[in-house]
Structures are given as structure tokens and as C-alpha cells.
Short mmCIF file of C-alpha atoms and ligand atoms in Angstrom, two decimals:
data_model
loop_
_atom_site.label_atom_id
_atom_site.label_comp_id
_atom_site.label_asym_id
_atom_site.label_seq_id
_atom_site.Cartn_x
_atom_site.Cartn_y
_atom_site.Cartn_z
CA UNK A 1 69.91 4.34 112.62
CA UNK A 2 71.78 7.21 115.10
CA UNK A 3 72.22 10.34 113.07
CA UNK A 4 76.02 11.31 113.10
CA UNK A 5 75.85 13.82 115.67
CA UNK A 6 75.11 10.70 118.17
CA UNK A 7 78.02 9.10 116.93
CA UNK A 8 81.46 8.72 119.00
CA UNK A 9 84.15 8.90 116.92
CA UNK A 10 86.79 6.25 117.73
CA UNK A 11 89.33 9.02 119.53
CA UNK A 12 86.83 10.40 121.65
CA UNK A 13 86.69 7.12 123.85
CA UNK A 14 88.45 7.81 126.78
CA UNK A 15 88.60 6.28 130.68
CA UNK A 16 85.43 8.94 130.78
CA UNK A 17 82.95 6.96 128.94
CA UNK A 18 83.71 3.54 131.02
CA UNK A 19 80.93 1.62 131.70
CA UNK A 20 78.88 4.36 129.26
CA UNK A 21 76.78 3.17 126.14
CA UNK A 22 78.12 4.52 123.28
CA UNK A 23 77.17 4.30 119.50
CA UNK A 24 79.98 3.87 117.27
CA UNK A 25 79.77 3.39 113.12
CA UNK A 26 82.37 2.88 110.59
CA UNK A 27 83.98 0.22 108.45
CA UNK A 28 84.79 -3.20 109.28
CA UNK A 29 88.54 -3.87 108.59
CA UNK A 30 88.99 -6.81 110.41
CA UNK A 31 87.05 -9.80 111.99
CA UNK A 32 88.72 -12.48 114.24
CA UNK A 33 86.72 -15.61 115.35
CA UNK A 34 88.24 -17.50 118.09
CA UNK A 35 85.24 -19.63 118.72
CA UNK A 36 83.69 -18.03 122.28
CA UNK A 37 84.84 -14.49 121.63
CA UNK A 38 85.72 -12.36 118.19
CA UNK A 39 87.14 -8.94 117.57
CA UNK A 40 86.27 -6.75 114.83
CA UNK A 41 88.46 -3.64 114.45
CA UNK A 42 85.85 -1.02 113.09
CA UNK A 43 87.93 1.80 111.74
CA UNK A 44 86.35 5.62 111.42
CA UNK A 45 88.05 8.57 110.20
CA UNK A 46 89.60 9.30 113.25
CA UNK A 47 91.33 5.60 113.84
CA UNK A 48 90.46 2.09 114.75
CA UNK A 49 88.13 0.87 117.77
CA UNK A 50 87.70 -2.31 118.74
CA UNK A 51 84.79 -4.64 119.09
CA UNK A 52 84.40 -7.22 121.33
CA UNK A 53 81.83 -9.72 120.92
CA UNK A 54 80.99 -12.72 123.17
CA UNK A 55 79.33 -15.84 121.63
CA UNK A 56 77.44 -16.89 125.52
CA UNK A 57 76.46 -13.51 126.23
CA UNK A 58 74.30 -13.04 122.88
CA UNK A 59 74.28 -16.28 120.34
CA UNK A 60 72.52 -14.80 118.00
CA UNK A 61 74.33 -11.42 117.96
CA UNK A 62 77.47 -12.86 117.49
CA UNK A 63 76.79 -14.84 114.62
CA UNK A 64 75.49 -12.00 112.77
CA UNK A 65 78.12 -9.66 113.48
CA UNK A 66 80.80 -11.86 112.79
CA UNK A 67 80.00 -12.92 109.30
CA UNK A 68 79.47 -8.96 108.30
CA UNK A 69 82.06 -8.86 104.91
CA UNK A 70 85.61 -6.75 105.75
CA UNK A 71 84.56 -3.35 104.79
CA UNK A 72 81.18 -3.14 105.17
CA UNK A 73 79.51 0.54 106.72
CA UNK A 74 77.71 -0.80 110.47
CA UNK A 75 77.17 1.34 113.67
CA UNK A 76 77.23 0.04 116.73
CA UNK A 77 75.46 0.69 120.10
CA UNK A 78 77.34 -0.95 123.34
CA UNK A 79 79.19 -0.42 126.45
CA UNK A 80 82.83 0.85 126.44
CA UNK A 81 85.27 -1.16 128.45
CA UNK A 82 89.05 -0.85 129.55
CA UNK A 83 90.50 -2.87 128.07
CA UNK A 84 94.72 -4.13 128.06
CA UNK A 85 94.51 -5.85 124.40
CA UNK A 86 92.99 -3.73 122.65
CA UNK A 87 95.29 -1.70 120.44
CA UNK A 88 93.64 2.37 121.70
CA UNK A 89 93.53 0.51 125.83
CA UNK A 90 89.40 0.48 124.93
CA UNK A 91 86.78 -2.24 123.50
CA UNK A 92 83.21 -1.68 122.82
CA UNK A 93 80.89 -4.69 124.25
CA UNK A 94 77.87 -4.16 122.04
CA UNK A 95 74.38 -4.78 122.19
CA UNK A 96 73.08 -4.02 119.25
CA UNK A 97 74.53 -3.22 115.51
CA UNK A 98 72.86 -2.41 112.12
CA UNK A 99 74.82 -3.32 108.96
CA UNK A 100 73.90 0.05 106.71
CA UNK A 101 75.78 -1.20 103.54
CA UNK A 102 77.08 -4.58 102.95
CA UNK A 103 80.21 -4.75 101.25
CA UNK A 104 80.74 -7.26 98.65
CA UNK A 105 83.53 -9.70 98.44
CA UNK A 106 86.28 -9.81 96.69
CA UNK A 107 87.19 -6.33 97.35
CA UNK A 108 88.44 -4.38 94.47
CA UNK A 109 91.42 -3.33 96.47
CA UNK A 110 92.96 -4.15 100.07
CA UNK A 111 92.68 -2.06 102.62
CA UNK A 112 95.27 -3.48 105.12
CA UNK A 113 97.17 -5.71 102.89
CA UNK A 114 100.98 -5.95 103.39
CA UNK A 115 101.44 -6.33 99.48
CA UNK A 116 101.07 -2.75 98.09
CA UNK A 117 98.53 -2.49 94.85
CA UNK A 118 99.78 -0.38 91.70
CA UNK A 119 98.76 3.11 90.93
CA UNK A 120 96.64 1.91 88.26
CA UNK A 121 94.81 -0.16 90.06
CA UNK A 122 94.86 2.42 93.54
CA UNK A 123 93.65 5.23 91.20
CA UNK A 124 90.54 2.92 89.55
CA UNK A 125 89.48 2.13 93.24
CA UNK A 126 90.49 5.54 94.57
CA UNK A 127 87.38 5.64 97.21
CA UNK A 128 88.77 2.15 98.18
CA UNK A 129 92.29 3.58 98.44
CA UNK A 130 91.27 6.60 100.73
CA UNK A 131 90.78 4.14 103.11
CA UNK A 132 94.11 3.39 103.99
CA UNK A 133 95.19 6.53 106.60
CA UNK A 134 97.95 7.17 105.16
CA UNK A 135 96.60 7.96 101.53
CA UNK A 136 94.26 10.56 103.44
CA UNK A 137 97.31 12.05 104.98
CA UNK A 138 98.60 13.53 101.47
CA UNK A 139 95.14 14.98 101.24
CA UNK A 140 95.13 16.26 104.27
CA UNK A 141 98.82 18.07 103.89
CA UNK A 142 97.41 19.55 100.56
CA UNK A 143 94.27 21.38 102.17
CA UNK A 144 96.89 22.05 104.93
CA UNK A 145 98.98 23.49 102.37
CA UNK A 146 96.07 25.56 100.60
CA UNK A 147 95.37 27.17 103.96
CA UNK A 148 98.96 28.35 104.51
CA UNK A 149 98.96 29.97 101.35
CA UNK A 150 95.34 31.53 101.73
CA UNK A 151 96.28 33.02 104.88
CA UNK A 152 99.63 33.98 104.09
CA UNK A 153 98.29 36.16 100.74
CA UNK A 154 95.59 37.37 102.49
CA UNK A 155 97.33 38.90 105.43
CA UNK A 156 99.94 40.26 102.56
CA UNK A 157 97.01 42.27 100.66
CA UNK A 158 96.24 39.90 97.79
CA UNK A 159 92.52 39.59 97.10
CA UNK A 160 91.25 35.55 95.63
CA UNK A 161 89.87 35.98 92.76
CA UNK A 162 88.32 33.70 90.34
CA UNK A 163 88.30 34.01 86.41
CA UNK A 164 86.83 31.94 83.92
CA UNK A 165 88.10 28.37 82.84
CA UNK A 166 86.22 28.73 79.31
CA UNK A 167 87.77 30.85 77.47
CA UNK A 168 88.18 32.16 73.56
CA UNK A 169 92.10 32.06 73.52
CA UNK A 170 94.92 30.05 74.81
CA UNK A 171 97.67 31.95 76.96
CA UNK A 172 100.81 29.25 76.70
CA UNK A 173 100.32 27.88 73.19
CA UNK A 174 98.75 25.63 71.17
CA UNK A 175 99.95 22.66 71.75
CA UNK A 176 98.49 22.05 74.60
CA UNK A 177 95.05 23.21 74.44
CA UNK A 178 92.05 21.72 75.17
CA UNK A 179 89.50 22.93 72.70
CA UNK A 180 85.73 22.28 73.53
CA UNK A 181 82.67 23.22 71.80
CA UNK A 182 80.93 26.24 73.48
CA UNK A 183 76.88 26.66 72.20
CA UNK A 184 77.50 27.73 68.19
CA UNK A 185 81.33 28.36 68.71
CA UNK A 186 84.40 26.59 69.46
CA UNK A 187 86.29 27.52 72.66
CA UNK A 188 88.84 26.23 75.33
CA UNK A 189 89.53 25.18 78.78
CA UNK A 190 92.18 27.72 80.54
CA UNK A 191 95.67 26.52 80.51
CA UNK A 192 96.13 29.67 83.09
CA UNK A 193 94.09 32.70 84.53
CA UNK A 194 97.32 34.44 82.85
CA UNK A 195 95.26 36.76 80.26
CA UNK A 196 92.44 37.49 83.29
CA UNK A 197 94.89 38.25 85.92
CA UNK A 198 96.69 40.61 83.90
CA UNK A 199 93.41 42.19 82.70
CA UNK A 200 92.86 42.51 86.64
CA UNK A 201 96.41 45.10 87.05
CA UNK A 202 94.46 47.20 84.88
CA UNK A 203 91.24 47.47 87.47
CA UNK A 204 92.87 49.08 90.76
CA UNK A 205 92.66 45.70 92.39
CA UNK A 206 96.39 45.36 92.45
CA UNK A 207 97.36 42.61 94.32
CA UNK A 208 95.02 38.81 93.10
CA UNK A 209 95.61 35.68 93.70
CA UNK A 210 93.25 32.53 92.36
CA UNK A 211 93.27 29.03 93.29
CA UNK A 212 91.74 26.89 90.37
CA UNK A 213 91.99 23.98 87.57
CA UNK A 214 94.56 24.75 84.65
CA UNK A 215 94.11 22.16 81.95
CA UNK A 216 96.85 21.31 79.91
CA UNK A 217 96.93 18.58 76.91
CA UNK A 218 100.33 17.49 77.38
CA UNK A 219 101.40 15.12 75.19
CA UNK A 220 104.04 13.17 77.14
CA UNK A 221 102.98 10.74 80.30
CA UNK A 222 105.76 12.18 82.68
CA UNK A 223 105.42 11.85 86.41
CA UNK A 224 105.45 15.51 87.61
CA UNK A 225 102.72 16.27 84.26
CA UNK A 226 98.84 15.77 84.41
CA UNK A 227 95.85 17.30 82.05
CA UNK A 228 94.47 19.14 84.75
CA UNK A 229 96.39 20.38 87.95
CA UNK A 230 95.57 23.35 90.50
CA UNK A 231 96.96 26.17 89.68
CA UNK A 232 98.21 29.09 92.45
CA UNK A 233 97.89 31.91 90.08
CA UNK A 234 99.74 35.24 91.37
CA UNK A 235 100.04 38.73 90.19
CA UNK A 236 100.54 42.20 91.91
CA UNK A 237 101.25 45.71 90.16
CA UNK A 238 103.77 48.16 90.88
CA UNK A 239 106.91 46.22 91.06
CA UNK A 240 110.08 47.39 90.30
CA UNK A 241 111.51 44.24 88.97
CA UNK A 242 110.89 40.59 88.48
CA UNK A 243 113.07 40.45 92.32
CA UNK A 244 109.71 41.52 93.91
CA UNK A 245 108.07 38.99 92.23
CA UNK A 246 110.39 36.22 93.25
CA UNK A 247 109.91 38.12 97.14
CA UNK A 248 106.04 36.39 97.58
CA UNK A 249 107.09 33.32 95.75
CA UNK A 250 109.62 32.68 98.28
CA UNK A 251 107.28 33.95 101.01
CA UNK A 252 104.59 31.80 100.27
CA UNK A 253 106.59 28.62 100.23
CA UNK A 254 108.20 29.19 103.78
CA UNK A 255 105.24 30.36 105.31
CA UNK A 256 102.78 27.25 103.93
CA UNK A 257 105.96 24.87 105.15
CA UNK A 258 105.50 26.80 108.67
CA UNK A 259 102.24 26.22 108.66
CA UNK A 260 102.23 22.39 108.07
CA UNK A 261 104.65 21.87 110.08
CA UNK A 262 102.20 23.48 112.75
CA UNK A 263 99.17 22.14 111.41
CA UNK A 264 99.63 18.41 110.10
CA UNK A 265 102.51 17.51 111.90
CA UNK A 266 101.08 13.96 112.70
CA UNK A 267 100.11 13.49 108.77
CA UNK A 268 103.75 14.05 108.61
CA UNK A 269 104.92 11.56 110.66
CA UNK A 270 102.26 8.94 109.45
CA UNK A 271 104.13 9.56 106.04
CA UNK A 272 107.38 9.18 107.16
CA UNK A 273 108.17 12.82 106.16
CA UNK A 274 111.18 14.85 107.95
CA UNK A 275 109.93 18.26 106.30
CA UNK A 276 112.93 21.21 106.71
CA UNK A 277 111.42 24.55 106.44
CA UNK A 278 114.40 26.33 104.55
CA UNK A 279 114.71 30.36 106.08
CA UNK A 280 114.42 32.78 102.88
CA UNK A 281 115.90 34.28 100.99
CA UNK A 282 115.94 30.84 98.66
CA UNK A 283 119.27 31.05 96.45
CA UNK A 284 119.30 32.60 93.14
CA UNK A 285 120.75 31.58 90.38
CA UNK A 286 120.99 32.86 86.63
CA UNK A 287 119.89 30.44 83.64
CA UNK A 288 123.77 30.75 82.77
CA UNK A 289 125.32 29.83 85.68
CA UNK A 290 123.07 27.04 85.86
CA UNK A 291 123.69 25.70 82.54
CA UNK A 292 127.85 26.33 83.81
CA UNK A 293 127.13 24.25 86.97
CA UNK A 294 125.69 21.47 85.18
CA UNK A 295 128.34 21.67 82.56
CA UNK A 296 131.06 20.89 85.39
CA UNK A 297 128.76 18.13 86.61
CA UNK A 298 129.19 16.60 83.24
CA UNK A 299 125.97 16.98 81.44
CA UNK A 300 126.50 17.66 77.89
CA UNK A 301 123.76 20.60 77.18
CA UNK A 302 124.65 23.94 75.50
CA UNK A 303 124.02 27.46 76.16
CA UNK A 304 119.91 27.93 75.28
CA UNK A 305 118.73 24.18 75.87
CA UNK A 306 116.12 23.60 78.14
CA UNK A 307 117.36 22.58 81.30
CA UNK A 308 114.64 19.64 80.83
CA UNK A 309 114.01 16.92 83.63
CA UNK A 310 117.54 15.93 83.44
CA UNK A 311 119.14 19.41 83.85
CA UNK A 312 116.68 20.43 86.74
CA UNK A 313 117.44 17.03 88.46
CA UNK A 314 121.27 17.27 88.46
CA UNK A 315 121.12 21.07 89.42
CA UNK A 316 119.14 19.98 92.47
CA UNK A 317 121.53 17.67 93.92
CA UNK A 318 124.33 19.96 92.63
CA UNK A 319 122.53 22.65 94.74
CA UNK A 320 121.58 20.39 97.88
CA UNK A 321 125.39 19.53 98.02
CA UNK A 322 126.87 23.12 97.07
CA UNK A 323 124.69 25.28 98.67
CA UNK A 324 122.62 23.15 100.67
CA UNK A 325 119.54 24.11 99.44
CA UNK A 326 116.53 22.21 98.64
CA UNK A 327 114.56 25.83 97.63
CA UNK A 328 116.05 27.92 94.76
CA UNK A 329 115.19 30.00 91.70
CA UNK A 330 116.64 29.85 88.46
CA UNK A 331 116.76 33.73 87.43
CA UNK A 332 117.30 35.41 83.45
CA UNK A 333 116.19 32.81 81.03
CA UNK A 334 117.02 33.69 77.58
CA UNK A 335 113.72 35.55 75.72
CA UNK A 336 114.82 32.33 73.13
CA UNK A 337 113.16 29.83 75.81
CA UNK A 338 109.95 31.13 76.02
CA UNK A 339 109.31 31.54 79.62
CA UNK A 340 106.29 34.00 79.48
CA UNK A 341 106.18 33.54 75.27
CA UNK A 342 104.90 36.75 74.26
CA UNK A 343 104.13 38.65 77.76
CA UNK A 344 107.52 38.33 79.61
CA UNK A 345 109.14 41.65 80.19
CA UNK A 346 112.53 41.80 78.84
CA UNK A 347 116.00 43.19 79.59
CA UNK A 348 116.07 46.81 78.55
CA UNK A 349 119.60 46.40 77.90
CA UNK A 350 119.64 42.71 76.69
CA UNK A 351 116.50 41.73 74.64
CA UNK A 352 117.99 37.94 74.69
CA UNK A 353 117.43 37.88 78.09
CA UNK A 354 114.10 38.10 80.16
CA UNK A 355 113.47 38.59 84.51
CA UNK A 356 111.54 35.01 83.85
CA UNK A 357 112.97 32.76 86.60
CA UNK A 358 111.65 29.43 87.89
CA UNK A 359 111.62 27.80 91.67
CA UNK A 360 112.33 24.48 91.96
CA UNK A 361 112.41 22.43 94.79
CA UNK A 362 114.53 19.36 95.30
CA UNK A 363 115.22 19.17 91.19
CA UNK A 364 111.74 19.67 89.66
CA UNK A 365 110.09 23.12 88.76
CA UNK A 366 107.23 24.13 91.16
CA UNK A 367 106.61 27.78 89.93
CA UNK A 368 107.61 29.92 86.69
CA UNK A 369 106.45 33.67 86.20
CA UNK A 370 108.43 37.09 86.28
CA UNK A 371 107.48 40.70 85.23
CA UNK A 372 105.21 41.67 82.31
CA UNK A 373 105.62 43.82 79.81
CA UNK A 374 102.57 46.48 80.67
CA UNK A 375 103.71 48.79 77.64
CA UNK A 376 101.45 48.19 74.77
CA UNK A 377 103.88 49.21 71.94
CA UNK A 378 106.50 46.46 73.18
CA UNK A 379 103.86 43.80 74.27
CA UNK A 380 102.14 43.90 70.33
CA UNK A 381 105.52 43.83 68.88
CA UNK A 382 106.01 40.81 70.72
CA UNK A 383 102.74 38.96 69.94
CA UNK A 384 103.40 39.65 66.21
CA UNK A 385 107.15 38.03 66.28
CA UNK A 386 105.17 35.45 68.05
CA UNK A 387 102.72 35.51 64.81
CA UNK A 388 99.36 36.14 67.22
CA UNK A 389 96.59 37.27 66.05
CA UNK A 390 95.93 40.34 67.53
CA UNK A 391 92.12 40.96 67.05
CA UNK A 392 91.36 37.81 69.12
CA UNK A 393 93.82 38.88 72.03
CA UNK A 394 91.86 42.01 71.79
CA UNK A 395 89.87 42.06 75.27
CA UNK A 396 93.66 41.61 76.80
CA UNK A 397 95.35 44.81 74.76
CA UNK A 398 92.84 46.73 75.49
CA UNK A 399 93.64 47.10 79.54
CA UNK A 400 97.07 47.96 78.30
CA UNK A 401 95.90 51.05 76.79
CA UNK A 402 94.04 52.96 79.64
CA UNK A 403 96.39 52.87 82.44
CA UNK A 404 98.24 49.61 83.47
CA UNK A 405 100.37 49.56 85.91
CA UNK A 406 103.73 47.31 85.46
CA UNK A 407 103.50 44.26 87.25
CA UNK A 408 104.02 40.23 87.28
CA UNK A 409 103.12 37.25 89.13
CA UNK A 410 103.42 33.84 88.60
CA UNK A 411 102.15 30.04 88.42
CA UNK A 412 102.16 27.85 91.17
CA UNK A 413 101.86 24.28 91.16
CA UNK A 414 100.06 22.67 93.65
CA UNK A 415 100.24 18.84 93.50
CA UNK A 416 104.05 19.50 92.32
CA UNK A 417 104.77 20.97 95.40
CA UNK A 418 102.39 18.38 97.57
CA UNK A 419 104.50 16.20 95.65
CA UNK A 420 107.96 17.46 96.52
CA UNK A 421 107.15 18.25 100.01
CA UNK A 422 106.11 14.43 100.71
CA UNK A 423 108.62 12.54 98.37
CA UNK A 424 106.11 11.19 95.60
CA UNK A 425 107.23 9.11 93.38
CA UNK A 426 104.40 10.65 90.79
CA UNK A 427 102.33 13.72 90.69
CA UNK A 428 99.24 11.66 90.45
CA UNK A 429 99.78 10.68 94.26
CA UNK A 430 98.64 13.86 95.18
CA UNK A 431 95.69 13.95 92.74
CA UNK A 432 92.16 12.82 94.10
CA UNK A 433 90.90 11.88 90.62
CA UNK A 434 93.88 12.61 88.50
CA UNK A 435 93.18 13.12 84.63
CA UNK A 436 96.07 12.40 81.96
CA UNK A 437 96.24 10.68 78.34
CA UNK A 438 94.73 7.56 79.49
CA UNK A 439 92.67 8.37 82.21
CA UNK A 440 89.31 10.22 82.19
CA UNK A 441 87.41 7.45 84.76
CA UNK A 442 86.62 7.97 87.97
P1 LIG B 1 107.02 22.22 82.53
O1 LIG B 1 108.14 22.91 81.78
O2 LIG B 1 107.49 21.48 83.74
O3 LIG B 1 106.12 21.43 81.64
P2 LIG B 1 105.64 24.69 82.24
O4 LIG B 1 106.82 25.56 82.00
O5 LIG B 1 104.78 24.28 81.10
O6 LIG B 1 106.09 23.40 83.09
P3 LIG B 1 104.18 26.83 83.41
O7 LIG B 1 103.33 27.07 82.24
O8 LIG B 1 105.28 27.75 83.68
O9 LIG B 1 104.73 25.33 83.36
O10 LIG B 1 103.25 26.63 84.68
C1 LIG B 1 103.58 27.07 85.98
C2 LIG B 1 103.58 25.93 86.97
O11 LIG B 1 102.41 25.14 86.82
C3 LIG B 1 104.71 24.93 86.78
O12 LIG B 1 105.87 25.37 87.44
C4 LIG B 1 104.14 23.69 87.43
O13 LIG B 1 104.28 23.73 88.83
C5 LIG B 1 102.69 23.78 87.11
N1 LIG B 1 102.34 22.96 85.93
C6 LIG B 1 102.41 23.31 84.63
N2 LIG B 1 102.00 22.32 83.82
C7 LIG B 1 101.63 21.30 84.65
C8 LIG B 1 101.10 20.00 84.42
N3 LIG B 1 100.83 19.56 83.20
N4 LIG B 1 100.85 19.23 85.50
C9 LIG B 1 101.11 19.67 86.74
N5 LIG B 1 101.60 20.89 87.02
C10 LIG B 1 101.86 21.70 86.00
#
């Protein structure tokens, strides 16, 4: 068996390596006998090479090789030929081929059929499913995506941080918390580094940004909503208002759109994806004037209702047609929604309202956050209306009583905006192993 640095992947064959032995290895995806002669398409991560195997040259060879099952792992060792019918212009003539794992038959999911398989069913065989190229394309656009971002907040002065994902209390609420049992007491999994990055404002390190696993026991099965999602967790100090905030939101997003575009542009166009990269600054509208536009678009919802999937679906065509904009934030929600429960900073002037705003991109929230209120007074008034108990948020007040600097940041969903960016019907498309109500396996 050739170790994989003696391996030719299938792009690498070239008019170069004519009439040169090379050892290929991969998956079988096709075999067709024609009686003399067969072709197997062997497919490697890098495309599809062709096989060519001829019954008078080798007997014995070719009956082997062509009763390997479809999918089954085999390297081959052979001569590469030009070659006019072969889809890449190349065919391998082998002379020898070792089958390193049989697959078995039927397969739990198609690789190359026409008929397209269900989620479900994609999801249970999810190995299976990376198969197809252009399933491996959306992962490939995420750690694209991840990249743009990391080198974007770097170069801005933002250090990546980590903080912990068990933790002693829950940041957004109840509801939706995931409580585990930690050695002789009970604890959670993080909804959001929100507590930790805060903590960090208080440390000198004034710019953080973490990339990590929120988890979130939401109780509806929505298509943009999954237990556990990555999070791109923000925050920087010294802000003047929630605007500056809103500044490296909007900065990220066109400068990880740049970058894809550079960087996966033929993932793109494997997906069928025409991906604008909208010039900043992304329009801004208030919570008000959003409810007003929907209002004329005749949705019945009233002054202080969620906007909910409906509202943010309408306002993104309403803004795509208006203002022709795919990218836009949603600015001032009313303290009454909750953005930022107890932390959100609110108006000096108007305590109804907060700086909380939201991005969404083509009708579905990707990020939420604003500025926090860094005095203590205010923020502990504002856990107790929110009935908190303050002795086990104590580890969090604390910071806010030795020097902390007012600040904000916000939460960034990942496979939200992999999933906007590449048209997904469902955020689970854009998941690896995606976790929800019903699914905990694979
Ligand atoms: P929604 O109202 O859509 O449920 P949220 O207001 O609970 O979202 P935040 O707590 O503000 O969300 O989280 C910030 C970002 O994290 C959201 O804008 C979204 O991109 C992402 N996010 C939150 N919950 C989930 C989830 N369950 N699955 C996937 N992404 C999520």
C-alpha cells in the first residue's frame, strides 16, 4: 500500500506525466463493462480520473477490478495515457490495484444518483453525503468564511479568545438552557460567551473575539434554529455608541464576502451561487420604521411585536425592492423586546428604547448585539426588574466594579449566514453533524 505522499491526486495528471506510472487511490463511483474493455471513474477529493482496463491485456486483472462494489477505497498503480473520451482528456492503464476497503452493497445513500435523497436520510449517512462535491463545497465556503473573518478581526486589533462552554449561569434565559450535571453540582452548556466576554472589557484586553459552540434548547424545529450552532462572539470597549458596534458588524460581513469571492470562487459556481458583495455602510433602519414599512406592506403586527419570521421575511423583500439591499440592520428595539434582557444599554433619554439592533440578510437575522450597560448601579437595577439572582451573577458584577470600560459587541451566526450566503433551504445544510430536538446521532 503507497503512503499518501506517493499518491497523485486526480488534478495533478497533466500531458507531463504521459507515458509515466502513477499511483492513484480513491473511491469507485462508477464501473462500466463493455465486454473487452471497462471504465471505472475513481473519484478523489480533487475530482474524477478515469480507469481504463483491458480484458486481453490482463484477464485476470480485469475481472477483479471490475467486480470491486461502487464506492469502495482502492489505489491504483498504472500508466497515464491521453486520452479523447475520457471526461479530464486523461485515463490511467493500470497494472496493479489493491482494494483497501470493500464497500458493501446496497449503499445507504447514492452518490451520483439523479433522484435527490431527503435531509433525513443525507444527514443519517452524512460521511456518505460528503461525497457528492457539491455537499463539500458548503463546507468549504464556511472554513472560507471563518478565515475572512479571522483575518479581518485580527488585522482590526481583536484578540480570539476562548471562554468556557460549562458554565454556572445562563446569559439569555431559561428557556433554553441546557443543564448538565457537573461532578457534585448541576451546571450548563453556554448559550453565549456573553457573561465571559464582558468579564474580558474589564481586563485591558479590549478588543476579543471567539469562535465556538453556543447551545441552545430551542423548543421549536424551525429551519434557520439548531441546539448547537457556532457562534462569532464580538466585543470591544470604548465605544461611544451602539453605531461603533454596528461599524465591525458591517465590516466583517463585506470583508468575509470579499474574501470568498477571492478564495472559493469555484465552490461558488459548483453551487450555482451569484454572491453580490454589497459596499458598506449596510442600511439602517429603526425597530419603528420597520414595524411602519411592514404595516404598509399589509402585515397586521402592532407597535412592540416581534418582528418574528414573518416580519423579518417581508421586510427583506420590502428592503431588496426599496432600497435594494440584501444587508441591513434593524436599529432601537424597544427595552420591552428583550434584545440584550438585562445587559443592553439603554436610551438615556428614552428607557423604552435600547441601541440593540439586529443584521439580517436577505429576511432572516444573522447577528443581534449593541452597547452594554458597564455602570453597575444601572446594570443591578436591571437584573432585579429582570428578577436575577444576583449572588450567582456575582463573578460578572464584580468586573463592573473596578474599572470597566463601556463597551458592546455582538453574536454572530455562522451557519445562518453560510446559509444565507448559499440559498439553503435549512440551517442544517450547513451543519456537519447538526444537533436539534430529534437528532443527537451521528
Ligand atoms: P432568534 O430570535 O432568531 O431565535 P436570538 O435572538 O435568540 O435569535 P441571539 O441570542 O441574539 O439570537 O443570538 C445571536 C445570533 O446567534 C443570532 O442572530 C443567530 O445568528 C444566532 N443564533 C441564535 N440562536 C440560534 C440557533 N438556535 N441556531 C442557529 N443560530 C442561532
Amino acid at each position: 500500500m503507497p503512503s499518501w505522499q506517493q499518491i497523485t491526486y486526480s488534478d495533478q495528471i497533466n500531458a507531463d506525466l504521459t507515458g509515466s506510472v502513477v499511483t492513484i487511490g480513491g473511491w469507485v463511483q462508477e464501473t462500466r463493462n463493455l465486454g473487452g474493455i471497462s471504465f471505472i471513474q475513481l473519484r478523489d477529493r480533487k475530482g474524477i480520473i478515469q480507469v481504463t482496463v483491458l480484458k486481453k491485456k490482463d484477464p485476470a486483472l480485469f475481472k477483479d477490478i471490475t467486480a470491486i462494489q461502487r464506492e469502495s477505497v482502492i489505489v491504483v498503480k498504472g500508466v497515464v495515457k491521453e486520452s479523447k473520451e475520457a471526461k479530464k482528456g486523461f485515463e490511467v492503464l493500470p497494472d496493479e490495484f489493491e482494494i483497501l476497503n470493500a464497500a458493501e452493497s446496497p449503499l445507504p445513500l447514492g452518490v451520483i444518483d439523479k433522484v435527490g435523497a431527503d435531509l433525513d436520510t443525507r444527514l443519517n449517512n452524512r460521511f456518505m453525503d460528503l461525497r457528492k462535491e457539491s455537499v463539500r463545497a458548503i463546507f468549504r465556503v464556511r472554513a472560507v468564511t471563518l478565515e475572512g473573518i479571522r483575518e479581518y478581526l485580527s488585522d482590526e486589533g481583536f484578540l480570539e479568545v476562548s471562554t468556557p462552554k460549562i458554565v454556572a449561569a445562563g446569559a439569555e434565559g431559561g428557556a433554553t438552557l441546557f443543564p448538565i450535571k457537573y461532578f457534585d453540582k448541576s451546571a450548563y452548556l453556554a448559550q453565549s460567551p456573553q457573561l465571559y466576554k464582558q468579564n474580558l472589557m474589564a481586563s485591558g484586553v479590549d478588543r476579543v473575539f471567539e469562535i465556538a459552540p453556543a447551545y441552545r434548547a430551542e423548543a421549536s424545529d424551525t429551519v434557520r434554529h439548531i441546539a448547537e450552532f457556532t457562534s462569532l462572539d464580538v466585543e470591544l470597549a470604548f465605544i461611544e455608541s451602539s453605531d461603533d458596534v454596528m461599524n465591525v458588524a458591517e465590516g466583517i460581513v463585506h470583508a468575509s464576502l470579499k474574501h470568498i469571492l477571492k478564495k472559493a470562487g469555484e465552490e461558488l459556481e459548483l453551487l450555482g451561487v451569484d454572491l453580490p458583495v454589497p459596499e458598506p455602510p449596510y442600511p439602517r433602519v429603526t425597530y419603528e420604521e420597520a414595524i411602519d414599512m411592514l404595516h404598509s406592506n399589509d402585515m397586521s403586527i402592532e407597535h412592540g411585536d416581534d418582528l418574528g419570521t414573518e416580519g423579518e421575511k417581508l421586510l427583506g423583500d420590502i428592503m431588496l425592492r426599496e432600497r435594494e439591499s440584501e444587508l441591513y440592520f434593524i436599529t432601537q428595539f424597544p427595552t420591552s423586546l428583550k434584545r440584550g434582557t438585562f445587559y443592553a444599554k439603554r436610551d438615556d433619554r428614552n428607557p423604552e428604547l435600547t441601541g440593540y439592533f439586529d443584521l439580517d440578510y436577505r429576511g432572516q437575522e444573522i447577528v443581534s448585539g449593541g452597547q452594554r450597560e458597564h455602570r453597575y448601579d444601572v446594570l443591578v437595577s436591571q437584573m432585579r426588574e429582570n428578577d436575577m439572582n444576583l449572588q450567582s451573577f456575582e463573578f460578572y458584577l464584580k468586573a463592573f466594579r473596578f474599572g470597566m470600560p463601556p463597551h458592546g459587541g455582538f453574536g454572530f451566526g455562522i451557519e445562518r449566514y453560510v446559509q444565507k450566503m448559499l440559498n439553503l433551504s435549512n440551517i442544517r445544510e450547513a451543519v456537519l453533524y447538526p444537533r436539534d430536538r430529534a437528532r443527537l446521532i451521528p
